[in-house]
Each structure stands twice: as C-alpha cells, then as structure tokens.
Amino acid sequence: MAKEEMILTPEGLAKIEEELRDLKTVKRKELAERLKVAISYGDLKENSEYHSAKEDQAFLETRILTLERMLKTAKVVDAGELSLNEVGIGSTVILNDIEFAERIEYQIVGPAEANVAENRLSYESPLGKELLGKKVGDTINVNAPMGVLQYELLEIKLG
C-alpha cells in the first residue's frame, strides 16, 4: 500500500512536533501516575478509575502513532516556492463573496491543518480545489448544497 504524502506548512509541522513531544513526555507521565494510583485501589475488575485510565492510554497511544505517521509522510511546503501570481498550498488569499459583498481571508493548507474557525482551508475542500492555480481577478465558482457560490480573488499573500 502506497503512503500518501501529508502536506504541511512549516507552522503545521511545528504544531504536530510540539503536540507529539507533549504527548510523549507530559501526557504519558500523567497517565502512568493515574494508572499507578488506580492500581493501588485494588481489585482491577471493578475499578472504574483503572479502566478509564487504560482507555485514555489507548487513545493517547493511538494519537502518538497517528502523529508519528503524519511526520514520516510529511512534505513541508517551502515558502520560497510560493508565488504571488497564483494560489498554491501555503498561500493566503483574500476573496470577495460576490453574493454577500463580504471579504474573506483564508490560508490554503493540507487537510491535517484545516480549521475553518482559524481561516485555514484545506486544498482538498471544494473551495480549496477551485482556488489552486487561480490568479488575482479570477472568479471562483463552488458547487454547494444551497447552489453555486461565487467568489472573486482579490489578493494573494505569502503564508
């Protein structure tokens, strides 16, 4: 099975590395202490603290494996390769929502970094796909459940 690349911005890479470090050092120690205390309560069959800690440990180890896998397949977007002439992964775009005459700013990122609340849009999303390769002045049409959404690309910024 071929491994898919995980495209990340330098900031996204740093965030994943920081989370992984925290999980391996701080969170593992906290869970080990919780397990130690829970085991001291005796009978493990009916020990809810123990079972809760073991469940949390499984989630923690799964997250660590997921982050390590992401880092192994990571391809970091080189800011030096970004262009102000067309949208690429890592670009920040300013759009005009034509229907509502509203300005919106998004950074185009990989799926692992996408967070609409932080205006970080995945290049795999419908709008992200349509934006890639576009130039200032282009109109972007995105099919949505409520109909076609139209945006005008006003500006492309680096990072």
CSV table of C-alpha atoms in Angstrom, one decimal, residues 19-124:
chain,number,residue,atom,x,y,z
A,19,GLU,CA,1.9,18.0,20.2
A,20,LEU,CA,3.9,14.8,19.8
A,21,ARG,CA,6.5,15.9,22.3
A,22,ASP,CA,3.9,16.9,24.8
A,23,LEU,CA,2.1,13.5,24.4
A,24,LYS,CA,5.2,11.5,24.8
A,25,THR,CA,6.6,13.4,27.8
A,26,VAL,CA,3.9,15.1,29.8
A,27,LYS,CA,0.8,13.2,29.0
A,28,ARG,CA,2.4,9.7,29.2
A,29,LYS,CA,3.8,10.6,32.7
A,30,GLU,CA,0.4,11.9,33.8
A,31,LEU,CA,-1.3,8.7,32.6
A,32,ALA,CA,1.3,6.5,34.2
A,33,GLU,CA,0.6,8.2,37.5
A,34,ARG,CA,-3.1,7.8,37.1
A,35,LEU,CA,-2.7,4.1,36.4
A,36,LYS,CA,-0.4,3.7,39.5
A,37,VAL,CA,-3.0,5.4,41.7
A,38,ALA,CA,-5.9,3.4,40.2
A,39,ILE,CA,-4.0,0.1,40.7
A,40,SER,CA,-3.4,0.9,44.3
A,41,TYR,CA,-7.2,0.8,44.8
A,42,GLY,CA,-7.1,-2.9,44.4
A,43,ASP,CA,-9.5,-5.2,42.5
A,44,LEU,CA,-9.0,-4.2,38.9
A,45,LYS,CA,-12.1,-5.9,37.6
A,46,GLU,CA,-14.5,-3.4,39.2
A,47,ASN,CA,-12.0,-0.4,39.3
A,48,SER,CA,-13.6,2.3,37.1
A,49,GLU,CA,-10.6,4.6,37.6
A,50,TYR,CA,-8.3,1.9,36.3
A,51,HIS,CA,-10.5,1.2,33.3
A,52,SER,CA,-10.9,4.9,32.5
A,53,ALA,CA,-7.1,5.4,32.6
A,54,LYS,CA,-6.5,2.4,30.4
A,55,GLU,CA,-9.0,3.7,27.9
A,56,ASP,CA,-7.3,7.1,27.9
A,57,GLN,CA,-3.9,5.4,27.5
A,58,ALA,CA,-5.2,3.6,24.4
A,59,PHE,CA,-6.4,7.0,22.9
A,60,LEU,CA,-3.1,8.6,23.8
A,61,GLU,CA,-1.0,5.9,22.1
A,62,THR,CA,-3.2,5.9,19.0
A,63,ARG,CA,-2.8,9.7,18.7
A,64,ILE,CA,1.0,9.3,19.1
A,65,LEU,CA,1.1,6.7,16.3
A,66,THR,CA,-1.1,8.9,14.1
A,67,LEU,CA,1.2,11.9,14.6
A,68,GLU,CA,4.3,9.8,14.0
A,69,ARG,CA,2.8,8.5,10.8
A,70,MET,CA,2.0,12.1,9.7
A,71,LEU,CA,5.6,13.2,10.3
A,72,LYS,CA,7.0,10.2,8.4
A,73,THR,CA,5.0,11.1,5.3
A,74,ALA,CA,5.2,14.9,5.7
A,75,LYS,CA,6.1,17.2,2.8
A,76,VAL,CA,6.6,20.7,4.1
A,77,VAL,CA,5.6,23.5,1.7
A,78,ASP,CA,8.6,25.7,1.0
A,79,ALA,CA,7.6,29.3,1.5
A,80,GLY,CA,10.3,30.2,-1.1
A,81,GLU,CA,8.3,28.3,-3.8
A,82,LEU,CA,5.1,30.2,-3.2
A,83,SER,CA,4.1,32.8,-5.8
A,84,LEU,CA,2.1,36.0,-5.6
A,85,ASN,CA,0.9,35.3,-9.1
A,86,GLU,CA,-1.2,32.2,-8.4
A,87,VAL,CA,-2.7,30.4,-5.5
A,88,GLY,CA,-0.8,27.4,-4.1
A,89,ILE,CA,-0.7,25.4,-0.9
A,90,GLY,CA,0.5,27.8,1.8
A,91,SER,CA,-0.8,30.9,0.1
A,92,THR,CA,-3.1,33.3,1.9
A,93,VAL,CA,-6.0,34.6,-0.2
A,94,ILE,CA,-8.4,37.4,0.2
A,95,LEU,CA,-11.8,36.7,-1.5
A,96,ASN,CA,-14.9,38.7,-2.1
A,97,ASP,CA,-18.1,36.7,-1.6
A,98,ILE,CA,-20.0,38.1,-4.5
A,99,GLU,CA,-23.5,37.4,-3.2
A,100,PHE,CA,-22.9,39.0,0.2
A,101,ALA,CA,-20.2,41.5,-0.8
A,102,GLU,CA,-18.1,40.3,2.1
A,103,ARG,CA,-14.3,40.0,2.2
A,104,ILE,CA,-12.9,36.6,3.5
A,105,GLU,CA,-9.3,35.6,4.1
A,106,TYR,CA,-8.1,32.0,4.1
A,107,GLN,CA,-4.7,30.3,4.2
A,108,ILE,CA,-4.7,27.2,1.9
A,109,VAL,CA,-3.2,24.3,3.9
A,110,GLY,CA,-3.2,20.5,3.9
A,111,PRO,CA,-6.1,18.5,5.4
A,112,ALA,CA,-4.3,17.9,8.7
A,113,GLU,CA,-4.1,21.7,9.3
A,114,ALA,CA,-7.5,22.7,8.1
A,115,ASN,CA,-9.6,24.7,10.6
A,116,VAL,CA,-12.3,27.0,9.3
A,117,ALA,CA,-12.5,28.8,12.6
A,118,GLU,CA,-8.9,29.8,12.1
A,119,ASN,CA,-9.4,30.6,8.4
A,120,ARG,CA,-7.2,27.6,7.4
A,121,LEU,CA,-8.8,25.9,4.4
A,122,SER,CA,-7.8,22.5,3.1
A,123,TYR,CA,-6.7,22.3,-0.5
A,124,GLU,CA,-9.0,19.2,-0.7
